[in-house]
XYZ file of C-alpha atoms in Angstrom:
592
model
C 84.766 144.910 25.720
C 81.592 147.353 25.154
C 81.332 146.890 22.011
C 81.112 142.861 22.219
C 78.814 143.723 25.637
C 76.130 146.087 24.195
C 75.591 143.175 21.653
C 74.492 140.922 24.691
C 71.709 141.261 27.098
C 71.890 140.399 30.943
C 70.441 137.077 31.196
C 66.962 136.882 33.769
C 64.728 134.605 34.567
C 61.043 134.974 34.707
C 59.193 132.544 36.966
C 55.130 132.160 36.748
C 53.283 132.465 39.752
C 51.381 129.236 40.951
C 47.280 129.900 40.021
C 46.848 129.089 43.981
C 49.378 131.318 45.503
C 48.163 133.837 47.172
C 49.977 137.304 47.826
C 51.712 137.811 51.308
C 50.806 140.702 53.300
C 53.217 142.751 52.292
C 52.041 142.387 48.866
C 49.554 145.279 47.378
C 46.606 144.252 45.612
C 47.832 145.351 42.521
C 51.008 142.986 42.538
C 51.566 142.004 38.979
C 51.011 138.257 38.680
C 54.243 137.325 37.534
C 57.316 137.912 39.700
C 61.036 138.517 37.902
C 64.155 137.982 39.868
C 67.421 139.180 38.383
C 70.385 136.488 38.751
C 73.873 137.309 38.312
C 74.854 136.043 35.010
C 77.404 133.091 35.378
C 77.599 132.595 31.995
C 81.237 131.409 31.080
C 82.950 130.712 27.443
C 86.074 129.106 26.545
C 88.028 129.035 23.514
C 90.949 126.429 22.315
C 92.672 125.529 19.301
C 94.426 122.188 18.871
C 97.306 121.613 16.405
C 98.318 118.266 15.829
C 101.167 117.530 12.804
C 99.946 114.218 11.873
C 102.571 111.757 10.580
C 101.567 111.734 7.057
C 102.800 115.220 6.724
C 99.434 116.657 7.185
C 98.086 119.476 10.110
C 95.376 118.815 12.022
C 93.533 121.475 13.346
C 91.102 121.840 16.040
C 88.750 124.260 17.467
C 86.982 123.899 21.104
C 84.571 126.646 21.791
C 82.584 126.133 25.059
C 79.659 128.049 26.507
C 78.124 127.822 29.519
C 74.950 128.943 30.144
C 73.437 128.658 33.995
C 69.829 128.663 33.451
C 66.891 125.220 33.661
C 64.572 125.048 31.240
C 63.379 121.808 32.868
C 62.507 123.374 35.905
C 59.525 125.118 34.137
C 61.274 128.633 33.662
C 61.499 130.679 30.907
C 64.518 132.894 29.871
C 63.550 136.215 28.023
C 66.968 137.817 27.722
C 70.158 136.216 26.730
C 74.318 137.084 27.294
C 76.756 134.682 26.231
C 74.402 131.628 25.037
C 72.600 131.964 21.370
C 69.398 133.201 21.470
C 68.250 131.072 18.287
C 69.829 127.621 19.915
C 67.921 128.734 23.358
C 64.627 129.428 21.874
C 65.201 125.686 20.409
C 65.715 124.212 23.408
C 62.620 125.679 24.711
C 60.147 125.289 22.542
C 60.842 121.792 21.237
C 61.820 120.231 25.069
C 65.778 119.157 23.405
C 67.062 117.664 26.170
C 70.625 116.742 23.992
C 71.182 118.244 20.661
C 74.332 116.988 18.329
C 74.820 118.151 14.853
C 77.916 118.131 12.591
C 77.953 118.834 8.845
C 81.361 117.234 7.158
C 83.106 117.200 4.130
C 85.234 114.859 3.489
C 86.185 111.175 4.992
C 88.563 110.771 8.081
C 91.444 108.648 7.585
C 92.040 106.951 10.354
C 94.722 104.526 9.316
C 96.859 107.794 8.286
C 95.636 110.306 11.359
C 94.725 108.636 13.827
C 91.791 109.320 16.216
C 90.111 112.533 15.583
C 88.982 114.368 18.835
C 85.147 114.440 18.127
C 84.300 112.119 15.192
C 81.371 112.838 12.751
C 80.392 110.984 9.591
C 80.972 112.382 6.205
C 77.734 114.729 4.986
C 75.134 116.063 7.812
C 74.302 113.975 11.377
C 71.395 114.966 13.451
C 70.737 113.197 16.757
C 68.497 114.381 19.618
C 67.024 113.232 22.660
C 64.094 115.155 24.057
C 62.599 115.333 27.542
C 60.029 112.752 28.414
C 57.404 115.791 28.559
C 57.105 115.614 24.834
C 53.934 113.342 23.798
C 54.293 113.931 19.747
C 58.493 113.217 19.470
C 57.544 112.102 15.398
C 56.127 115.940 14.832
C 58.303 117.511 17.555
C 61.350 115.941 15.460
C 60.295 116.828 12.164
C 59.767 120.643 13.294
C 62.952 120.534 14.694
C 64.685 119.616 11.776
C 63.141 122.366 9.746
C 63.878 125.139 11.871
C 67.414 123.828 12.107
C 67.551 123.593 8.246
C 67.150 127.823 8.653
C 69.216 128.442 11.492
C 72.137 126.373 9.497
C 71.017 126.499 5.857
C 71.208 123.236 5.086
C 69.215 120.706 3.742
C 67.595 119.195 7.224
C 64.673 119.712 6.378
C 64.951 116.533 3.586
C 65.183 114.550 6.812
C 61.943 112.640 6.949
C 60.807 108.959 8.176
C 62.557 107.493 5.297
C 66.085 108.329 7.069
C 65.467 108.665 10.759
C 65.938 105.944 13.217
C 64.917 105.314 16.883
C 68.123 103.432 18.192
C 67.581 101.130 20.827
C 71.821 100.816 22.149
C 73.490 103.092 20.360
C 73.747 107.272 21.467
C 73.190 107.243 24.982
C 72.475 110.514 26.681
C 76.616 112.420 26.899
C 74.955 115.246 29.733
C 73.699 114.118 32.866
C 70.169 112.791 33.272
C 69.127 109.116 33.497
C 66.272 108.739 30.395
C 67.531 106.171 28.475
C 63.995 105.860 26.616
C 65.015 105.271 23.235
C 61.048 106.075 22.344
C 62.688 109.888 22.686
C 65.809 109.629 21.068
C 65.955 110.417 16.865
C 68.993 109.493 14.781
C 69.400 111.016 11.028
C 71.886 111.367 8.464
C 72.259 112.917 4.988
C 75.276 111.771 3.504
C 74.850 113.798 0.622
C 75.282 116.588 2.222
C 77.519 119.741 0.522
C 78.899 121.772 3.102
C 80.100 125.286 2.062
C 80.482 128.987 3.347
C 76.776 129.402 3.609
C 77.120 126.443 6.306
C 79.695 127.866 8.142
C 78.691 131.050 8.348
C 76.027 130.933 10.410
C 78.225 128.667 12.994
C 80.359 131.539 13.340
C 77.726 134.204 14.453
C 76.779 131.433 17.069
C 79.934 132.292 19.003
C 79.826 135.378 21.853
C 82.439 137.237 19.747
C 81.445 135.899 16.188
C 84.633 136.156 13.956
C 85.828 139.482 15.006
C 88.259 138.697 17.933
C 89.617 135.477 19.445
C 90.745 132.167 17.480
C 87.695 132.899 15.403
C 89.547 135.433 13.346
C 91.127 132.142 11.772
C 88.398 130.820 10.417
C 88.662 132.027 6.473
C 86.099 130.253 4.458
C 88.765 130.278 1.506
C 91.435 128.748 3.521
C 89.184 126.596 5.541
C 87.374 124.717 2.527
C 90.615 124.382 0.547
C 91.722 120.863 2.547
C 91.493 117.133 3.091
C 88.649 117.335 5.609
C 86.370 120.077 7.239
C 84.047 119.135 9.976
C 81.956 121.786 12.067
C 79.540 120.753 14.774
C 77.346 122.058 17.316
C 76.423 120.105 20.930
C 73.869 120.924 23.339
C 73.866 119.010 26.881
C 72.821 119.687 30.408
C 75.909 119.785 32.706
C 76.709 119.825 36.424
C 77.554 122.782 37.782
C 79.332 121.399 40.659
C 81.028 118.307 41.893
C 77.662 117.577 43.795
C 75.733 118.536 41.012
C 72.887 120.054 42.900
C 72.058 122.309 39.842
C 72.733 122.221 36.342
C 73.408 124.478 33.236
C 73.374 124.124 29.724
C 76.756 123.666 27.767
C 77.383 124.691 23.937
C 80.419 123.504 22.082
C 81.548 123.751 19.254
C 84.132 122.185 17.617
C 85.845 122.803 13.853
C 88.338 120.193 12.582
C 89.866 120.925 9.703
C 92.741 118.809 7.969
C 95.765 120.590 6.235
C 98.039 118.986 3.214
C 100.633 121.462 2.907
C 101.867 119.125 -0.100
C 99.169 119.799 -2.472
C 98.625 123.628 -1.299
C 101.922 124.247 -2.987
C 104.051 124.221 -0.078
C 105.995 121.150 -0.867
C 107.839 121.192 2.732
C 106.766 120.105 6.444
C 106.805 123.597 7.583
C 103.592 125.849 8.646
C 102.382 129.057 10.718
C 99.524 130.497 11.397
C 99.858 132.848 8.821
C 100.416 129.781 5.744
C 97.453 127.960 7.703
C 94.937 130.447 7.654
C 96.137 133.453 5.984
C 96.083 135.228 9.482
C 97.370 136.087 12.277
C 96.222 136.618 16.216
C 96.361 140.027 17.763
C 93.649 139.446 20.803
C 91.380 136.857 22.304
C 87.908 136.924 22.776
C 87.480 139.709 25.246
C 84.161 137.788 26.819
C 86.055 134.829 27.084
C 87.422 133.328 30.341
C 89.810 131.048 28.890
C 91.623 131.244 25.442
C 94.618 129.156 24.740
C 96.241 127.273 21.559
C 98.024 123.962 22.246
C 100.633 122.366 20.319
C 101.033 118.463 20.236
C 105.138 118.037 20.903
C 104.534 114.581 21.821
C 106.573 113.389 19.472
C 109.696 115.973 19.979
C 110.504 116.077 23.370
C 113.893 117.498 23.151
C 113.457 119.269 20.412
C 115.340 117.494 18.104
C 112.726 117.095 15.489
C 111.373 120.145 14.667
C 111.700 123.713 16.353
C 108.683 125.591 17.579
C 108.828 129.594 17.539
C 107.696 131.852 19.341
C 109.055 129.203 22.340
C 106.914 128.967 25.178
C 107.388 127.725 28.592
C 104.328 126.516 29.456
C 103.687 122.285 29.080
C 100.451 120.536 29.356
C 100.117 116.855 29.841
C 97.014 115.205 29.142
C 95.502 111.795 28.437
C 93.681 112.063 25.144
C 92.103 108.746 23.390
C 94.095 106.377 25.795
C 97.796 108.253 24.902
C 99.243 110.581 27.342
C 100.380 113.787 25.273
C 102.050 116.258 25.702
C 101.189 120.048 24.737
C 103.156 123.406 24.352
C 100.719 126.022 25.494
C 99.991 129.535 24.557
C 97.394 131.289 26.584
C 96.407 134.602 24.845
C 94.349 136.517 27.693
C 98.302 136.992 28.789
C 99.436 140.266 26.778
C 103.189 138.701 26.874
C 101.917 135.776 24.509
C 101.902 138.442 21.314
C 105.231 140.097 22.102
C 106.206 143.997 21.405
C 104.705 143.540 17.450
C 100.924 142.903 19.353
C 100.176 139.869 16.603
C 100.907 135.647 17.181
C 101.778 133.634 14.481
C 103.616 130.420 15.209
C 105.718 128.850 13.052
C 107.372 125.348 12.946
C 110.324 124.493 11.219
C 111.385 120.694 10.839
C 114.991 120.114 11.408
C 115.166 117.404 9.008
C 113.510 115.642 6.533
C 112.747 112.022 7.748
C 112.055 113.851 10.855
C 108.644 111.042 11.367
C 108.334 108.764 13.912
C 106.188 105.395 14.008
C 102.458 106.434 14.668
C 100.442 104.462 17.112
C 98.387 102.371 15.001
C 94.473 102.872 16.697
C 93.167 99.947 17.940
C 89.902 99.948 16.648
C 89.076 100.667 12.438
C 86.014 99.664 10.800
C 85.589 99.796 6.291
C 82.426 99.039 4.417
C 82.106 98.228 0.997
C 79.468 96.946 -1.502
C 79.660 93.305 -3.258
C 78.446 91.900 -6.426
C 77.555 92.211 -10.213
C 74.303 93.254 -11.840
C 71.093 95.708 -10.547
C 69.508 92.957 -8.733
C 71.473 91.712 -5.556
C 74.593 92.243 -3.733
C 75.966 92.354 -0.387
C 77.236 94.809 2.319
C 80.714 94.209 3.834
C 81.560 95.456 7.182
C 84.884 94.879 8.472
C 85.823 95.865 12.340
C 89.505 95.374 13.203
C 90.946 95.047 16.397
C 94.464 95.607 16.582
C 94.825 95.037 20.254
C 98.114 92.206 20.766
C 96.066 90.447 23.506
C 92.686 92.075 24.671
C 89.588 91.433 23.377
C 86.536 94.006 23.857
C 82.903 94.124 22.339
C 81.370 96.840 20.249
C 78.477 97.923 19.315
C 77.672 98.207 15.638
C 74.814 100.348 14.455
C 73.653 99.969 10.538
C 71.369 101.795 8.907
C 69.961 100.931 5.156
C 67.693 102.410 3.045
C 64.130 100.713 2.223
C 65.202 100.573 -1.541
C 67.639 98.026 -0.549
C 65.995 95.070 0.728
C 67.668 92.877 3.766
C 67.812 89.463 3.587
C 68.299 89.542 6.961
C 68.408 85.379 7.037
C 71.753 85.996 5.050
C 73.155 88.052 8.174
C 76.781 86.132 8.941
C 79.235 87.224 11.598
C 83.051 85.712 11.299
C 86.261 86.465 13.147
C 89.320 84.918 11.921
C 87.508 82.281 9.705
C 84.957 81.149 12.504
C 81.278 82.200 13.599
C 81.427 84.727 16.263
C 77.770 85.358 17.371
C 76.823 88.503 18.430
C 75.089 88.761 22.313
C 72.644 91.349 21.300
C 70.630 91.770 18.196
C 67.935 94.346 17.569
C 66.332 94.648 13.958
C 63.578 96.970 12.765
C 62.320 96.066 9.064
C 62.034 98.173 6.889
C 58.548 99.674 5.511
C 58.476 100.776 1.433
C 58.558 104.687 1.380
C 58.054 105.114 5.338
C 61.204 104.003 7.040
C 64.718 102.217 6.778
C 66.244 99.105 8.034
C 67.835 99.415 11.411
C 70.252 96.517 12.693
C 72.083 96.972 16.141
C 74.666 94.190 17.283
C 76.587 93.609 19.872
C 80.142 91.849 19.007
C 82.790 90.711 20.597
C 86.364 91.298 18.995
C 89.392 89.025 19.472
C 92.546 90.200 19.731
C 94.545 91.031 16.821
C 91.557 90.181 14.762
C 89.281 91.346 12.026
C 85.393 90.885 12.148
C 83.651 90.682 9.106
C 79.477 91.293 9.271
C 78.181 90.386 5.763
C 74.378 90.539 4.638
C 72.902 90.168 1.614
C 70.185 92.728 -0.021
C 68.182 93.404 -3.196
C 67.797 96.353 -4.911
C 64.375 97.683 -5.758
C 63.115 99.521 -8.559
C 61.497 102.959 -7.831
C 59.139 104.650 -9.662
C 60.225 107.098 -11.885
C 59.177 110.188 -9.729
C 61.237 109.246 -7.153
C 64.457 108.891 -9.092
C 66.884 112.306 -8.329
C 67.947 114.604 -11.193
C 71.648 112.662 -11.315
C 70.149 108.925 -10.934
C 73.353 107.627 -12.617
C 75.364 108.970 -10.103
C 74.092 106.636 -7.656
C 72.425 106.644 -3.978
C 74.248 106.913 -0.922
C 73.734 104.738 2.111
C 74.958 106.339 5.198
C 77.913 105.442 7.130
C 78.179 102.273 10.177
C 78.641 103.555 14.072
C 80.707 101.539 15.642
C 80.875 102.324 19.221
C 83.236 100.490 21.735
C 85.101 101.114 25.608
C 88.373 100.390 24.045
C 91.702 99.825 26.171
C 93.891 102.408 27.367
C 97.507 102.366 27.085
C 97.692 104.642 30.366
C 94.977 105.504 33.066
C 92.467 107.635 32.061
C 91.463 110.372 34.636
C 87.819 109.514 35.942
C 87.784 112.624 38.042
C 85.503 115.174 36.170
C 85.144 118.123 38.390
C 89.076 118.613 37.489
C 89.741 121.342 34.989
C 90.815 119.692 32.083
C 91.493 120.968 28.402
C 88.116 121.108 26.199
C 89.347 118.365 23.477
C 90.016 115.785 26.335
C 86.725 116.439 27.931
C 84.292 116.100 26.306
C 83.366 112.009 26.934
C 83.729 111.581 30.415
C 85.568 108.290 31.853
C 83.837 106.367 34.034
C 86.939 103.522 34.054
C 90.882 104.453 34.587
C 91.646 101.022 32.330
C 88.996 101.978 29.088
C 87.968 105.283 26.734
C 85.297 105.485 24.901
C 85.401 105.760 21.054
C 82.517 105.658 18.403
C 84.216 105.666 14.833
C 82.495 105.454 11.310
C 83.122 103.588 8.160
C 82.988 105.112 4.232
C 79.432 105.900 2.969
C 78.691 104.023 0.482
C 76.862 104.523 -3.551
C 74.850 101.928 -4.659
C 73.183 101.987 -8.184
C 69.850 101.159 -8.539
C 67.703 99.573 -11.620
C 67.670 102.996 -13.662
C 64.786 103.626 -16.637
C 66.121 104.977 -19.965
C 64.438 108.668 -18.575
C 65.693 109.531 -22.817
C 62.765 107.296 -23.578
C 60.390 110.021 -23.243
C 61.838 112.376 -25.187
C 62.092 110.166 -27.939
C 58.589 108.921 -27.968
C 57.252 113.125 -27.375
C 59.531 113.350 -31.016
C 58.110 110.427 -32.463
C 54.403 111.288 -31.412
C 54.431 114.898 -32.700
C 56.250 113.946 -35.810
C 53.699 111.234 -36.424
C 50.787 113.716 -35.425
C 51.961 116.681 -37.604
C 52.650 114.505 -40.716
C 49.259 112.581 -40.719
C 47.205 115.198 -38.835
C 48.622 117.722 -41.353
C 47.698 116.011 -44.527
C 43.879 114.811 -43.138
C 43.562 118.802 -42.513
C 44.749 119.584 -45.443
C 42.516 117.352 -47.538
C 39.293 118.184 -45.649
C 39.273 121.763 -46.095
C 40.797 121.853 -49.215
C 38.451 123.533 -51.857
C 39.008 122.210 -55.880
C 38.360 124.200 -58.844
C 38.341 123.858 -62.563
C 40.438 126.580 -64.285
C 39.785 127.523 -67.643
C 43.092 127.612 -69.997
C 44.146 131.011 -70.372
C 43.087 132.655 -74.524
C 45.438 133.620 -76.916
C 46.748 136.895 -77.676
C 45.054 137.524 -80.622
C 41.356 136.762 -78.880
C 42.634 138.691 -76.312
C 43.445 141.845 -78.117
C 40.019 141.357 -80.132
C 38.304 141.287 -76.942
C 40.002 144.286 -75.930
C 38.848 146.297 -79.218
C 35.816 144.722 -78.704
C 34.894 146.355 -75.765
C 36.142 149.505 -76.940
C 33.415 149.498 -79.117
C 31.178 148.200 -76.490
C 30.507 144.903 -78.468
C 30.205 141.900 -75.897
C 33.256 140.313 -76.026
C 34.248 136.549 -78.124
């Protein structure tokens, strides 16, 4: 525990002195002007994994690292030392007045037909979306600061995100911490769906944790291991939270959350049957020393009496919780317990499936949404956006938030909305036009869904041409448009639990219920690649080989003539004048 404690400093607050106070009597007159109170640190860090074996065979695999850090930056205080909490992410916070910070960096697309509902969603590349505090006068410059000194901190390519890609959404991204601005003139939304991520992504994540990857479930995390599967998503959150049920005060909460995908079929396995140890290429021996809370759950929803698949080392600890409207159920394994690794001091759980049509019938999710491009030619087309709703009997609205690139002009007149082969008008409709090489289209609707239905939003767009600078090294490969938000309060199946001050598990928790009959889910649809009128960039080449042929060839031969000097040779004599000249000079007789 020294070793992890030496690496973090007490946390203390330093609070200014008012220009107008003056000193009490007990005071000297050389009282320093600034007074420092040391606080107990109440700092407090969680760590959970989540394994899920998803019906198509595959593992799913969360991590849920939470960090509490009790400290106000709003309250005009300013934090010199730091314990459990980043110092990078806090200095962020500070400087640039974040109020709400969300970030994820994917690779990959999640299949929801196949998995399911992931835990914490994200689209495929890099998602940026921040509210700051209504103290911030210049959010345009304050954003695009942020975004480079988060392209460092990360090392990725944030710092591409510019006015051509960021949004100010009116509906969509409400504030998840506590605080009632809901001023979307402070809130920025960005995506690069481009985005590669890779070790040099992840990396820095890791040293973001109190422990980095040298105790707790972070030892798992091999980049090898991690990369080498169906989908990897890492993200980083940043909200205000109560610290109470009265909520009197409030702290700062960091999560993080990996989700990572496993297909044991095409990793060579060929059989329903992991560990840790096949997973990861690891094993457990400790948790997090400065953690509070460490535990690994295992879904068993789906085996209750264990005649499915068997699940070793057994433990006796079951959790129940209602995740996504589905009560599960969870075998636990808390690792701050020293009986969890057993006399050989190391965890590694396996699961072996009984038989081989062991699967059961997955839930289909209520709510999907696909996009897709339509069309022929470089000139027009048109953007498909289906939303199903595969509720037997309830309808519910959702909001849909699109955002296109200026390149591809709206024709916003050709916007139609149809469920089940009639008009279905949306209630609410915001739209923001686009501006050539200063910002994208933005469309926000509001839609209701029928039951056991699917809506189709169509519009129609054409493509412009750019100029040639602006074309990327790879212009054949296309340009990607990033991915629809489809946000909804979808049905539960069972009551949801509205009562937040309860302890619940970190991957249940993390969008709070405000209704026992409705959860809240925000899902997104492919990316898509649309080509664009592309120039012949060989064209220049051939014309540079043309010209300098051309030019050497008739330059050449001008030069040549010009300083070309002409001479009249005289035929060369015999060699019988030749050897007479020779005796002629001999004799010193001019020569013939």
């Amino acid at each position: 525990l020294g070793t992890f404690e030496d690496r973090r400093w007490e946390a203390t607050e330093v609070e200014e002195a008012a220009p107008g106070d003056a000193p009490s009597d007990s005071q000297t007159s050389s009282a320093p002007e600034t007074v420092v109170t040391p606080s107990q640190p109440e700092d407090d860090f969680q760590e959970e994994l989540v394994i899920r074996p998803l019906h198509s065979g595959d593992i799913y695999a969360s991590f849920q690292f939470r960090t509490v850090w009790d400290t106000d930056f709003m309250g005009g205080k300013k934090v010199s030392h730091y314990r459990l909490f980043p110092k990078s992410l806090g200095q962020v916070i500070s400087k640039f007045s974040v109020r709400e910070l969300h970030i994820s960096f994917t690779q990959g697309y999640w299949r929801t037909m196949q998995w399911g509902q992931p835990f914490l969603p994200s689209p495929p590349g890099a998602e940026l979306w921040v509210w700051f505090q209504d103290t911030v006068t210049d959010v345009d410059g304050t954003w695009k600061e942020l975004t480079n000194v988060l392209s460092g901190i990360f090392c990725a390519s944030l710092n591409f995100i510019d006015s051509t890609n960021t949004v100010q959404p009116s509906a969509s991204f409400k504030p998840l911490g506590i605080g009632n601005v809901t001023d979307h003139r402070f809130l920025r939304y960005a995506t690069l769906p481009r985005e590669i991520v890779c070790t040099e992504n992840l990396t820095p994540w890791k040293k973001l944790l109190p422990c980095g990857s040298k105790a707790g479930l972070a030892v798992l995390m091999k980049s090898e291991k991690l990369f080498h599967s169906s989908f990897h998503s890492q993200a980083v959150h940043i909200r205000p939270v109560c610290q109470d049920w009265q909520c009197k005060s409030t702290s700062w909460e960091l999560r993080q959350t990996l989700n990572v995908v496993f297909d044991l079929h095409s990793s060579g396995q060929g059989k329903r049957e992991w560990s840790l140890f096949k997973m990861f290429s690891r094993t457990l021996t400790e948790a997090c020393p400065l953690a509070s809370s460490s535990k690994i759950y295992i879904d068993v929803t789906d085996n209750p009496q264990g005649e499915q698949f068997e699940l070793s080392p057994a433990t006796p600890l079951l959790s129940q919780a209602v995740v996504l409207g589905d009560r599960r159920t969870y075998s636990v394994y808390d690792l701050t317990q020293q009986a969890t690794f057993g006399s050989m001091r190391s965890l590694n759980m396996l699961l072996r499936w009984k038989s081989s049509d062991g699967e059961c019938d997955m839930m289909r999710p209520l709510l999907h949404g696909e996009r897709y491009v339509a069309g022929y030619g470089l000139q027009t087309g048109e953007i498909h956006t289906l939303m199903y709703n595969h509720h037997p009997y309830r309808a519910f609205p959702v909001l849909l938030l699109d955002t296109v690139p200026w390149y591809l002009r709206l024709y916003i007149h050709t916007l139609t909305v149809t469920s089940k082969g009639k008009d279905n008008k949306p209630s609410y409709i915001h739209y923001q036009p686009s501006k050539d090489r200063v910002r994208p289209h933005l469309l926000e609707m509001l839609v209701q869904l029928p039951p056991n239905s699917v809506t189709e939003v169509t519009v129609q767009f054409e493509r412009a041409l750019l100029k040639w600078t602006e074309y990327t090294p790879d212009p054949n490969h296309g340009f990607y448009v990033g991915s629809s938000v489809v946000s909804a309060l979808v049905p539960s199946v069972v009551a949801m639990d509205t009562n937040s001050t309860q302890e619940r598990p970190l991957f249940s928790s993390f969008f709070p219920s405000k209704e026992e009959s409705s959860y809240f889910v925000r899902i997104y649809t492919e990316p898509l690649l649309v080509n664009l009128p592309t120039p012949d960039f060989s064209m220049p080449y051939n014309v540079i080989c043309l010209t300098c042929t051309v030019v050497a060839v008739g330059y050449g031969s001008l030069y040549n003539l010009l300083t070309r000097t002409f001479q009249v040779e005289e035929p060369s004599p015999g060699l019988a004048k030749r050897l007479a000249n020779i005796i002629r000079k001999m004799r010193g007789v001019p020569p013939l």
